[in-house]
Amino acid sequence: MEKIGPIEMDLQVLVGKEIKASGRTIWPVTRIAVLKGCGDMVLSIQIKPLAMLILEPAGSYAVSFAGEPMTIEAILELAPSLRDVLEKAGEAGQD
Amino acid sequence: MLFSYPGMFIPAIFILLLIILAILLLAPFNLSLDLGKKGPLIWGSIRLAWLGIALRKVEISPQSADELLASIRKEKTGKEDRAVDENKTTGKEVAAATEKKNEPGGKKGREQDEKELDGKRERREKGEPTDATRHPSISSLIDVAPPLAKILWDLLRSIRFKNSSCRLCFGLNDPAQTAIISGYLWFLASALGIFSANISINPWFDGERLEGELIAEIEARLLSPVFAVIKALQVREIRLLLKEMLGWT
């Protein structure tokens, strides 16, 4: 939480709801910025998609919306909660 | 003294009726709402009052959402059971009436029913509206939309929000959706003109959640709806729509 006078900026990188499409599972990673005024009053919310983790039967990979190549490690750094998703997908693959 | 003169009796009654009517139209109706949810607990009270007299009061003592749903379901089942019992009784009455009709003396009634049915069938075949087909046409609805919107807006403006405060904290299973819905709610609050310091809508991005409190005192007078109805009846399009719906055209 960043505080600029009476205004606070709450920045969070969160994993969205999974999207399933033709055997693939897509996990979107978004950055949500909430600008709060006095008394926790929400002044503005900005949602920015950063990247997505794609799980396929053949393997997993990450795609960045910035247009640059992204590794699995980089997306895990952004959203550590995706580690569990990868582990579960790995277990399922082994089964 | 006033009623000792016979000529004064009728004006006195008239004035008395006017005073009663004025009280009815000008005395405000008050609706007080106090609803809340924190964790699994839900509580609330709804009170409708007129001239300080409570017309309707509903109290929800603090209980979990499951308990509340169970009590509503129980009430609903009770009502259904009562309806089934009533239907059984009415069924018996209908059966008795049919038996009466089938008797030699009930021939006239049967003929009348058959005539009614034939009339309805003929009207349906000709494309004329029957009781069930009195729907307004789309063009009438389009014509009536602007004056109706104006009247509804006047009606809405006559409702006064006093001491209202709303605190809502909610979260959906998708943080992006939570943020979008939060934006919609702020838009709605702003569009309804209730954008004030008493409203707090906080999005919760760490999972599903619904908590909040709504306290509102709403005041409305009967005068405004009565005026709105009179105003509506003065508009030609609305009169035409009503005639169409009542089957007078």
PDB file of N, CA and C in Angstrom, chain A:
ATOM      1  N   MET A   1       0.845  -1.193   0.000  1.00  0.00           N
ATOM      2  CA  MET A   1       0.000   0.000   0.000  1.00  0.00           C
ATOM      3  C   MET A   1       0.877   1.239   0.000  1.00  0.00           C
ATOM      4  N   GLU A   2       0.702   2.065  -1.017  1.00  0.00           N
ATOM      5  CA  GLU A   2       1.479   3.291  -1.156  1.00  0.00           C
ATOM      6  C   GLU A   2       0.619   4.462  -0.700  1.00  0.00           C
ATOM      7  N   LYS A   3       1.153   5.376   0.145  1.00  0.00           N
ATOM      8  CA  LYS A   3       0.323   6.472   0.653  1.00  0.00           C
ATOM      9  C   LYS A   3       0.854   7.813   0.166  1.00  0.00           C
ATOM     10  N   ILE A   4      -0.016   8.569  -0.507  1.00  0.00           N
ATOM     11  CA  ILE A   4       0.361   9.904  -0.979  1.00  0.00           C
ATOM     12  C   ILE A   4      -0.624  10.874  -0.325  1.00  0.00           C
ATOM     13  N   GLY A   5      -0.222  11.464   0.817  1.00  0.00           N
ATOM     14  CA  GLY A   5      -1.122  12.358   1.545  1.00  0.00           C
ATOM     15  C   GLY A   5      -2.347  11.595   2.007  1.00  0.00           C
ATOM     16  N   PRO A   6      -3.539  12.149   1.807  1.00  0.00           N
ATOM     17  CA  PRO A   6      -4.733  11.430   2.250  1.00  0.00           C
ATOM     18  C   PRO A   6      -5.148  10.329   1.270  1.00  0.00           C
ATOM     19  N   ILE A   7      -4.481  10.271   0.125  1.00  0.00           N
ATOM     20  CA  ILE A   7      -4.854   9.276  -0.894  1.00  0.00           C
ATOM     21  C   ILE A   7      -3.932   8.063  -0.803  1.00  0.00           C
ATOM     22  N   GLU A   8      -4.530   6.882  -0.883  1.00  0.00           N
ATOM     23  CA  GLU A   8      -3.752   5.643  -0.814  1.00  0.00           C
ATOM     24  C   GLU A   8      -3.885   4.881  -2.119  1.00  0.00           C
ATOM     25  N   MET A   9      -2.794   4.291  -2.533  1.00  0.00           N
ATOM     26  CA  MET A   9      -2.819   3.471  -3.753  1.00  0.00           C
ATOM     27  C   MET A   9      -2.568   2.021  -3.349  1.00  0.00           C
ATOM     28  N   ASP A  10      -3.536   1.166  -3.606  1.00  0.00           N
ATOM     29  CA  ASP A  10      -3.414  -0.246  -3.264  1.00  0.00           C
ATOM     30  C   ASP A  10      -3.158  -1.028  -4.545  1.00  0.00           C
ATOM     31  N   LEU A  11      -1.950  -1.565  -4.664  1.00  0.00           N
ATOM     32  CA  LEU A  11      -1.579  -2.314  -5.878  1.00  0.00           C
ATOM     33  C   LEU A  11      -1.524  -3.796  -5.572  1.00  0.00           C
ATOM     34  N   GLN A  12      -2.209  -4.593  -6.352  1.00  0.00           N
ATOM     35  CA  GLN A  12      -2.209  -6.049  -6.117  1.00  0.00           C
ATOM     36  C   GLN A  12      -2.084  -6.777  -7.442  1.00  0.00           C
ATOM     37  N   VAL A  13      -1.268  -7.798  -7.449  1.00  0.00           N
ATOM     38  CA  VAL A  13      -1.196  -8.658  -8.639  1.00  0.00           C
ATOM     39  C   VAL A  13      -1.941  -9.940  -8.277  1.00  0.00           C
ATOM     40  N   LEU A  14      -2.986 -10.218  -9.006  1.00  0.00           N
ATOM     41  CA  LEU A  14      -3.865 -11.334  -8.642  1.00  0.00           C
ATOM     42  C   LEU A  14      -4.082 -12.295  -9.808  1.00  0.00           C
ATOM     43  N   VAL A  15      -4.370 -13.521  -9.437  1.00  0.00           N
ATOM     44  CA  VAL A  15      -4.678 -14.532 -10.460  1.00  0.00           C
ATOM     45  C   VAL A  15      -6.196 -14.589 -10.606  1.00  0.00           C
ATOM     46  N   GLY A  16      -6.647 -14.461 -11.822  1.00  0.00           N
ATOM     47  CA  GLY A  16      -8.092 -14.464 -12.085  1.00  0.00           C
ATOM     48  C   GLY A  16      -8.665 -15.868 -12.155  1.00  0.00           C
ATOM     49  N   LYS A  17      -9.925 -15.935 -12.547  1.00  0.00           N
ATOM     50  CA  LYS A  17     -10.606 -17.230 -12.652  1.00  0.00           C
ATOM     51  C   LYS A  17     -10.104 -17.951 -13.893  1.00  0.00           C
ATOM     52  N   GLU A  18      -9.898 -19.256 -13.759  1.00  0.00           N
ATOM     53  CA  GLU A  18      -9.377 -20.016 -14.901  1.00  0.00           C
ATOM     54  C   GLU A  18     -10.387 -20.077 -16.060  1.00  0.00           C
ATOM     55  N   ILE A  19      -9.859 -20.104 -17.256  1.00  0.00           N
ATOM     56  CA  ILE A  19     -10.717 -20.218 -18.447  1.00  0.00           C
ATOM     57  C   ILE A  19     -10.330 -21.520 -19.132  1.00  0.00           C
ATOM     58  N   LYS A  20     -11.334 -22.366 -19.397  1.00  0.00           N
ATOM     59  CA  LYS A  20     -11.046 -23.646 -20.045  1.00  0.00           C
ATOM     60  C   LYS A  20     -11.532 -23.596 -21.482  1.00  0.00           C
ATOM     61  N   ALA A  21     -10.643 -23.923 -22.401  1.00  0.00           N
ATOM     62  CA  ALA A  21     -11.028 -23.904 -23.818  1.00  0.00           C
ATOM     63  C   ALA A  21     -10.268 -24.987 -24.556  1.00  0.00           C
ATOM     64  N   SER A  22     -10.999 -25.855 -25.196  1.00  0.00           N
ATOM     65  CA  SER A  22     -10.491 -26.979 -25.990  1.00  0.00           C
ATOM     66  C   SER A  22      -9.219 -27.637 -25.420  1.00  0.00           C
ATOM     67  N   GLY A  23      -9.369 -28.165 -24.235  1.00  0.00           N
ATOM     68  CA  GLY A  23      -8.278 -28.908 -23.608  1.00  0.00           C
ATOM     69  C   GLY A  23      -7.223 -28.040 -22.924  1.00  0.00           C
ATOM     70  N   ARG A  24      -7.302 -26.726 -23.149  1.00  0.00           N
ATOM     71  CA  ARG A  24      -6.338 -25.803 -22.519  1.00  0.00           C
ATOM     72  C   ARG A  24      -6.970 -25.178 -21.277  1.00  0.00           C
ATOM     73  N   THR A  25      -6.131 -24.824 -20.323  1.00  0.00           N
ATOM     74  CA  THR A  25      -6.601 -24.041 -19.172  1.00  0.00           C
ATOM     75  C   THR A  25      -5.761 -22.779 -19.118  1.00  0.00           C
ATOM     76  N   ILE A  26      -6.436 -21.659 -19.106  1.00  0.00           N
ATOM     77  CA  ILE A  26      -5.730 -20.368 -19.103  1.00  0.00           C
ATOM     78  C   ILE A  26      -5.946 -19.691 -17.750  1.00  0.00           C
ATOM     79  N   TRP A  27      -4.847 -19.304 -17.134  1.00  0.00           N
ATOM     80  CA  TRP A  27      -4.898 -18.595 -15.854  1.00  0.00           C
ATOM     81  C   TRP A  27      -4.435 -17.160 -16.083  1.00  0.00           C
ATOM     82  N   PRO A  28      -5.356 -16.192 -16.059  1.00  0.00           N
ATOM     83  CA  PRO A  28      -4.920 -14.805 -16.290  1.00  0.00           C
ATOM     84  C   PRO A  28      -4.318 -14.178 -15.026  1.00  0.00           C
ATOM     85  N   VAL A  29      -3.326 -13.359 -15.230  1.00  0.00           N
ATOM     86  CA  VAL A  29      -2.700 -12.628 -14.120  1.00  0.00           C
ATOM     87  C   VAL A  29      -2.958 -11.146 -14.375  1.00  0.00           C
ATOM     88  N   THR A  30      -3.615 -10.488 -13.429  1.00  0.00           N
ATOM     89  CA  THR A  30      -3.960  -9.070 -13.619  1.00  0.00           C
ATOM     90  C   THR A  30      -3.403  -8.220 -12.482  1.00  0.00           C
ATOM     91  N   ARG A  31      -3.147  -6.970 -12.820  1.00  0.00           N
ATOM     92  CA  ARG A  31      -2.724  -6.035 -11.765  1.00  0.00           C
ATOM     93  C   ARG A  31      -3.912  -5.116 -11.501  1.00  0.00           C
ATOM     94  N   ILE A  32      -4.315  -5.061 -10.251  1.00  0.00           N
ATOM     95  CA  ILE A  32      -5.447  -4.213  -9.889  1.00  0.00           C
ATOM     96  C   ILE A  32      -4.944  -3.083  -9.000  1.00  0.00           C
ATOM     97  N   ALA A  33      -5.186  -1.867  -9.453  1.00  0.00           N
ATOM     98  CA  ALA A  33      -4.769  -0.693  -8.689  1.00  0.00           C
ATOM     99  C   ALA A  33      -6.022   0.003  -8.174  1.00  0.00           C
ATOM    100  N   VAL A  34      -6.118   0.140  -6.852  1.00  0.00           N
ATOM    101  CA  VAL A  34      -7.281   0.801  -6.243  1.00  0.00           C
ATOM    102  C   VAL A  34      -6.806   2.089  -5.586  1.00  0.00           C
ATOM    103  N   LEU A  35      -7.397   3.183  -6.014  1.00  0.00           N
ATOM    104  CA  LEU A  35      -7.064   4.487  -5.452  1.00  0.00           C
ATOM    105  C   LEU A  35      -8.114   4.818  -4.401  1.00  0.00           C
ATOM    106  N   LYS A  36      -7.656   4.983  -3.150  1.00  0.00           N
ATOM    107  CA  LYS A  36      -8.615   5.217  -2.055  1.00  0.00           C
ATOM    108  C   LYS A  36      -8.422   6.605  -1.452  1.00  0.00           C
ATOM    109  N   GLY A  37      -9.536   7.248  -1.149  1.00  0.00           N
ATOM    110  CA  GLY A  37      -9.472   8.575  -0.529  1.00  0.00           C
ATOM    111  C   GLY A  37      -9.697   8.488   0.960  1.00  0.00           C
ATOM    112  N   CYS A  38     -10.212   9.551   1.547  1.00  0.00           N
ATOM    113  CA  CYS A  38     -10.456   9.574   2.998  1.00  0.00           C
ATOM    114  C   CYS A  38     -11.492   8.515   3.370  1.00  0.00           C
ATOM    115  N   GLY A  39     -11.291   7.886   4.492  1.00  0.00           N
ATOM    116  CA  GLY A  39     -12.250   6.895   4.999  1.00  0.00           C
ATOM    117  C   GLY A  39     -12.412   5.705   4.083  1.00  0.00           C
ATOM    118  N   ASP A  40     -11.325   5.315   3.452  1.00  0.00           N
ATOM    119  CA  ASP A  40     -11.315   4.130   2.575  1.00  0.00           C
ATOM    120  C   ASP A  40     -12.294   4.228   1.394  1.00  0.00           C
ATOM    121  N   MET A  41     -12.623   5.434   1.002  1.00  0.00           N
ATOM    122  CA  MET A  41     -13.554   5.604  -0.117  1.00  0.00           C
ATOM    123  C   MET A  41     -12.809   5.329  -1.423  1.00  0.00           C
ATOM    124  N   VAL A  42     -13.352   4.435  -2.220  1.00  0.00           N
ATOM    125  CA  VAL A  42     -12.701   4.064  -3.476  1.00  0.00           C
ATOM    126  C   VAL A  42     -12.901   5.185  -4.499  1.00  0.00           C
ATOM    127  N   LEU A  43     -11.785   5.712  -4.992  1.00  0.00           N
ATOM    128  CA  LEU A  43     -11.866   6.801  -5.980  1.00  0.00           C
ATOM    129  C   LEU A  43     -11.758   6.261  -7.393  1.00  0.00           C
ATOM    130  N   SER A  44     -10.918   5.253  -7.544  1.00  0.00           N
ATOM    131  CA  SER A  44     -10.723   4.711  -8.886  1.00  0.00           C
ATOM    132  C   SER A  44     -10.146   3.297  -8.818  1.00  0.00           C
ATOM    133  N   ILE A  45     -10.509   2.495  -9.800  1.00  0.00           N
ATOM    134  CA  ILE A  45      -9.963   1.132  -9.893  1.00  0.00           C
ATOM    135  C   ILE A  45      -9.436   0.946 -11.307  1.00  0.00           C
ATOM    136  N   GLN A  46      -8.231   0.429 -11.405  1.00  0.00           N
ATOM    137  CA  GLN A  46      -7.681   0.145 -12.733  1.00  0.00           C
ATOM    138  C   GLN A  46      -7.302  -1.335 -12.795  1.00  0.00           C
ATOM    139  N   ILE A  47      -7.774  -1.996 -13.837  1.00  0.00           N
ATOM    140  CA  ILE A  47      -7.449  -3.418 -14.011  1.00  0.00           C
ATOM    141  C   ILE A  47      -6.571  -3.518 -15.248  1.00  0.00           C
ATOM    142  N   LYS A  48      -5.419  -4.138 -15.102  1.00  0.00           N
ATOM    143  CA  LYS A  48      -4.523  -4.284 -16.250  1.00  0.00           C
ATOM    144  C   LYS A  48      -4.074  -5.734 -16.378  1.00  0.00           C
ATOM    145  N   PRO A  49      -4.422  -6.391 -17.466  1.00  0.00           N
ATOM    146  CA  PRO A  49      -3.933  -7.765 -17.633  1.00  0.00           C
ATOM    147  C   PRO A  49      -2.428  -7.760 -17.897  1.00  0.00           C
ATOM    148  N   LEU A  50      -1.702  -8.609 -17.160  1.00  0.00           N
ATOM    149  CA  LEU A  50      -0.240  -8.612 -17.307  1.00  0.00           C
ATOM    150  C   LEU A  50       0.233  -9.803 -18.134  1.00  0.00           C
ATOM    151  N   ALA A  51      -0.275 -10.965 -17.751  1.00  0.00           N
ATOM    152  CA  ALA A  51       0.208 -12.173 -18.423  1.00  0.00           C
ATOM    153  C   ALA A  51      -0.801 -13.302 -18.240  1.00  0.00           C
ATOM    154  N   MET A  52      -0.509 -14.421 -18.891  1.00  0.00           N
ATOM    155  CA  MET A  52      -1.362 -15.591 -18.627  1.00  0.00           C
ATOM    156  C   MET A  52      -0.524 -16.872 -18.681  1.00  0.00           C
ATOM    157  N   LEU A  53      -0.936 -17.781 -17.823  1.00  0.00           N
ATOM    158  CA  LEU A  53      -0.278 -19.091 -17.796  1.00  0.00           C
ATOM    159  C   LEU A  53      -1.195 -20.059 -18.523  1.00  0.00           C
ATOM    160  N   ILE A  54      -0.632 -20.743 -19.510  1.00  0.00           N
ATOM    161  CA  ILE A  54      -1.455 -21.667 -20.293  1.00  0.00           C
ATOM    162  C   ILE A  54      -0.997 -23.095 -20.037  1.00  0.00           C
ATOM    163  N   LEU A  55      -1.957 -23.902 -19.629  1.00  0.00           N
ATOM    164  CA  LEU A  55      -1.660 -25.314 -19.361  1.00  0.00           C
ATOM    165  C   LEU A  55      -2.273 -26.156 -20.471  1.00  0.00           C
ATOM    166  N   GLU A  56      -1.433 -26.903 -21.122  1.00  0.00           N
ATOM    167  CA  GLU A  56      -1.901 -27.792 -22.204  1.00  0.00           C
ATOM    168  C   GLU A  56      -1.470 -29.211 -21.881  1.00  0.00           C
ATOM    169  N   PRO A  57      -2.118 -30.215 -22.468  1.00  0.00           N
ATOM    170  CA  PRO A  57      -1.664 -31.591 -22.200  1.00  0.00           C
ATOM    171  C   PRO A  57      -0.186 -31.790 -22.585  1.00  0.00           C
ATOM    172  N   ALA A  58       0.254 -31.050 -23.598  1.00  0.00           N
ATOM    173  CA  ALA A  58       1.651 -31.203 -24.062  1.00  0.00           C
ATOM    174  C   ALA A  58       2.649 -30.477 -23.163  1.00  0.00           C
ATOM    175  N   GLY A  59       2.196 -29.487 -22.411  1.00  0.00           N
ATOM    176  CA  GLY A  59       3.101 -28.724 -21.554  1.00  0.00           C
ATOM    177  C   GLY A  59       2.509 -27.392 -21.139  1.00  0.00           C
ATOM    178  N   SER A  60       3.272 -26.629 -20.354  1.00  0.00           N
ATOM    179  CA  SER A  60       2.780 -25.331 -19.873  1.00  0.00           C
ATOM    180  C   SER A  60       3.710 -24.226 -20.358  1.00  0.00           C
ATOM    181  N   TYR A  61       3.150 -23.067 -20.594  1.00  0.00           N
ATOM    182  CA  TYR A  61       3.970 -21.918 -20.980  1.00  0.00           C
ATOM    183  C   TYR A  61       3.275 -20.631 -20.558  1.00  0.00           C
ATOM    184  N   ALA A  62       4.038 -19.536 -20.558  1.00  0.00           N
ATOM    185  CA  ALA A  62       3.489 -18.245 -20.133  1.00  0.00           C
ATOM    186  C   ALA A  62       3.538 -17.255 -21.296  1.00  0.00           C
ATOM    187  N   VAL A  63       2.536 -16.390 -21.333  1.00  0.00           N
ATOM    188  CA  VAL A  63       2.482 -15.365 -22.384  1.00  0.00           C
ATOM    189  C   VAL A  63       2.333 -14.017 -21.696  1.00  0.00           C
ATOM    190  N   SER A  64       3.164 -13.062 -22.094  1.00  0.00           N
ATOM    191  CA  SER A  64       3.077 -11.719 -21.508  1.00  0.00           C
ATOM    192  C   SER A  64       2.302 -10.804 -22.445  1.00  0.00           C
ATOM    193  N   PHE A  65       1.461  -9.948 -21.866  1.00  0.00           N
ATOM    194  CA  PHE A  65       0.698  -9.015 -22.702  1.00  0.00           C
ATOM    195  C   PHE A  65       1.552  -7.826 -23.150  1.00  0.00           C
ATOM    196  N   ALA A  66       2.752  -7.720 -22.579  1.00  0.00           N
ATOM    197  CA  ALA A  66       3.651  -6.636 -22.986  1.00  0.00           C
ATOM    198  C   ALA A  66       4.289  -6.948 -24.345  1.00  0.00           C
ATOM    199  N   GLY A  67       4.113  -8.165 -24.809  1.00  0.00           N
ATOM    200  CA  GLY A  67       4.642  -8.540 -26.118  1.00  0.00           C
ATOM    201  C   GLY A  67       6.034  -9.134 -26.059  1.00  0.00           C
ATOM    202  N   GLU A  68       6.590  -9.253 -24.848  1.00  0.00           N
ATOM    203  CA  GLU A  68       7.932  -9.831 -24.698  1.00  0.00           C
ATOM    204  C   GLU A  68       7.808 -11.302 -24.302  1.00  0.00           C
ATOM    205  N   PRO A  69       8.824 -12.103 -24.651  1.00  0.00           N
ATOM    206  CA  PRO A  69       8.773 -13.515 -24.243  1.00  0.00           C
ATOM    207  C   PRO A  69       8.797 -13.622 -22.707  1.00  0.00           C
ATOM    208  N   MET A  70       8.077 -14.611 -22.192  1.00  0.00           N
ATOM    209  CA  MET A  70       7.995 -14.754 -20.731  1.00  0.00           C
ATOM    210  C   MET A  70       8.212 -16.209 -20.340  1.00  0.00           C
ATOM    211  N   THR A  71       9.013 -16.368 -19.316  1.00  0.00           N
ATOM    212  CA  THR A  71       9.263 -17.738 -18.856  1.00  0.00           C
ATOM    213  C   THR A  71       8.288 -18.081 -17.728  1.00  0.00           C
ATOM    214  N   ILE A  72       8.209 -19.369 -17.431  1.00  0.00           N
ATOM    215  CA  ILE A  72       7.343 -19.820 -16.330  1.00  0.00           C
ATOM    216  C   ILE A  72       7.826 -19.200 -15.018  1.00  0.00           C
ATOM    217  N   GLU A  73       9.164 -19.100 -14.857  1.00  0.00           N
ATOM    218  CA  GLU A  73       9.736 -18.538 -13.621  1.00  0.00           C
ATOM    219  C   GLU A  73       9.286 -17.081 -13.445  1.00  0.00           C
ATOM    220  N   ALA A  74       9.256 -16.360 -14.580  1.00  0.00           N
ATOM    221  CA  ALA A  74       8.881 -14.930 -14.520  1.00  0.00           C
ATOM    222  C   ALA A  74       7.426 -14.770 -14.078  1.00  0.00           C
ATOM    223  N   ILE A  75       6.548 -15.619 -14.599  1.00  0.00           N
ATOM    224  CA  ILE A  75       5.129 -15.501 -14.208  1.00  0.00           C
ATOM    225  C   ILE A  75       4.929 -15.949 -12.757  1.00  0.00           C
ATOM    226  N   LEU A  76       5.758 -16.913 -12.308  1.00  0.00           N
ATOM    227  CA  LEU A  76       5.653 -17.366 -10.909  1.00  0.00           C
ATOM    228  C   LEU A  76       6.135 -16.274  -9.959  1.00  0.00           C
ATOM    229  N   GLU A  77       7.085 -15.469 -10.444  1.00  0.00           N
ATOM    230  CA  GLU A  77       7.570 -14.349  -9.641  1.00  0.00           C
ATOM    231  C   GLU A  77       6.465 -13.295  -9.487  1.00  0.00           C
ATOM    232  N   LEU A  78       5.729 -13.111 -10.593  1.00  0.00           N
ATOM    233  CA  LEU A  78       4.619 -12.144 -10.573  1.00  0.00           C
ATOM    234  C   LEU A  78       3.491 -12.623  -9.663  1.00  0.00           C
ATOM    235  N   ALA A  79       3.119 -13.890  -9.840  1.00  0.00           N
ATOM    236  CA  ALA A  79       2.007 -14.450  -9.077  1.00  0.00           C
ATOM    237  C   ALA A  79       2.428 -15.784  -8.479  1.00  0.00           C
ATOM    238  N   PRO A  80       2.974 -15.771  -7.244  1.00  0.00           N
ATOM    239  CA  PRO A  80       3.458 -17.033  -6.648  1.00  0.00           C
ATOM    240  C   PRO A  80       2.365 -18.082  -6.437  1.00  0.00           C
ATOM    241  N   SER A  81       1.097 -17.641  -6.353  1.00  0.00           N
ATOM    242  CA  SER A  81       0.013 -18.617  -6.117  1.00  0.00           C
ATOM    243  C   SER A  81      -0.157 -19.580  -7.286  1.00  0.00           C
ATOM    244  N   LEU A  82       0.420 -19.246  -8.431  1.00  0.00           N
ATOM    245  CA  LEU A  82       0.330 -20.135  -9.599  1.00  0.00           C
ATOM    246  C   LEU A  82       1.178 -21.392  -9.435  1.00  0.00           C
ATOM    247  N   ARG A  83       2.094 -21.363  -8.458  1.00  0.00           N
ATOM    248  CA  ARG A  83       2.953 -22.532  -8.214  1.00  0.00           C
ATOM    249  C   ARG A  83       2.103 -23.763  -7.898  1.00  0.00           C
ATOM    250  N   ASP A  84       1.069 -23.533  -7.052  1.00  0.00           N
ATOM    251  CA  ASP A  84       0.160 -24.634  -6.678  1.00  0.00           C
ATOM    252  C   ASP A  84      -0.540 -25.197  -7.912  1.00  0.00           C
ATOM    253  N   VAL A  85      -0.955 -24.287  -8.795  1.00  0.00           N
ATOM    254  CA  VAL A  85      -1.660 -24.692 -10.015  1.00  0.00           C
ATOM    255  C   VAL A  85      -0.756 -25.585 -10.860  1.00  0.00           C
ATOM    256  N   LEU A  86       0.503 -25.161 -10.984  1.00  0.00           N
ATOM    257  CA  LEU A  86       1.473 -25.928 -11.786  1.00  0.00           C
ATOM    258  C   LEU A  86       1.748 -27.296 -11.177  1.00  0.00           C
ATOM    259  N   GLU A  87       1.856 -27.284  -9.837  1.00  0.00           N
ATOM    260  CA  GLU A  87       2.120 -28.552  -9.139  1.00  0.00           C
ATOM    261  C   GLU A  87       0.969 -29.537  -9.346  1.00  0.00           C
ATOM    262  N   LYS A  88      -0.259 -29.003  -9.209  1.00  0.00           N
ATOM    263  CA  LYS A  88      -1.445 -29.852  -9.394  1.00  0.00           C
ATOM    264  C   LYS A  88      -1.502 -30.381 -10.818  1.00  0.00           C
ATOM    265  N   ALA A  89      -1.187 -29.493 -11.780  1.00  0.00           N
ATOM    266  CA  ALA A  89      -1.211 -29.895 -13.195  1.00  0.00           C
ATOM    267  C   ALA A  89      -0.155 -30.970 -13.454  1.00  0.00           C
ATOM    268  N   GLY A  90       1.023 -30.838 -12.785  1.00  0.00           N
ATOM    269  CA  GLY A  90       2.100 -31.817 -12.915  1.00  0.00           C
ATOM    270  C   GLY A  90       1.679 -33.175 -12.374  1.00  0.00           C
ATOM    271  N   GLU A  91       1.028 -33.145 -11.197  1.00  0.00           N
ATOM    272  CA  GLU A  91       0.529 -34.389 -10.580  1.00  0.00           C
ATOM    273  C   GLU A  91      -0.498 -35.060 -11.486  1.00  0.00           C
ATOM    274  N   ALA A  92      -1.380 -34.234 -12.036  1.00  0.00           N
ATOM    275  CA  ALA A  92      -2.416 -34.776 -12.925  1.00  0.00           C
ATOM    276  C   ALA A  92      -1.797 -35.388 -14.170  1.00  0.00           C
ATOM    277  N   GLY A  93      -0.737 -34.746 -14.658  1.00  0.00           N
ATOM    278  CA  GLY A  93      -0.049 -35.245 -15.850  1.00  0.00           C
ATOM    279  C   GLY A  93       0.616 -36.579 -15.591  1.00  0.00           C
ATOM    280  N   GLN A  94       1.226 -36.709 -14.367  1.00  0.00           N
ATOM    281  CA  GLN A  94       1.891 -37.964 -13.992  1.00  0.00           C
ATOM    282  C   GLN A  94       0.891 -39.123 -13.882  1.00  0.00           C
ATOM    283  N   ASP A  95      -0.337 -38.735 -13.320  1.00  0.00           N
ATOM    284  CA  ASP A  95      -1.382 -39.765 -13.180  1.00  0.00           C
ATOM    285  C   ASP A  95      -1.807 -40.249 -14.566  1.00  0.00           C
TER     286      ASP A  95
END
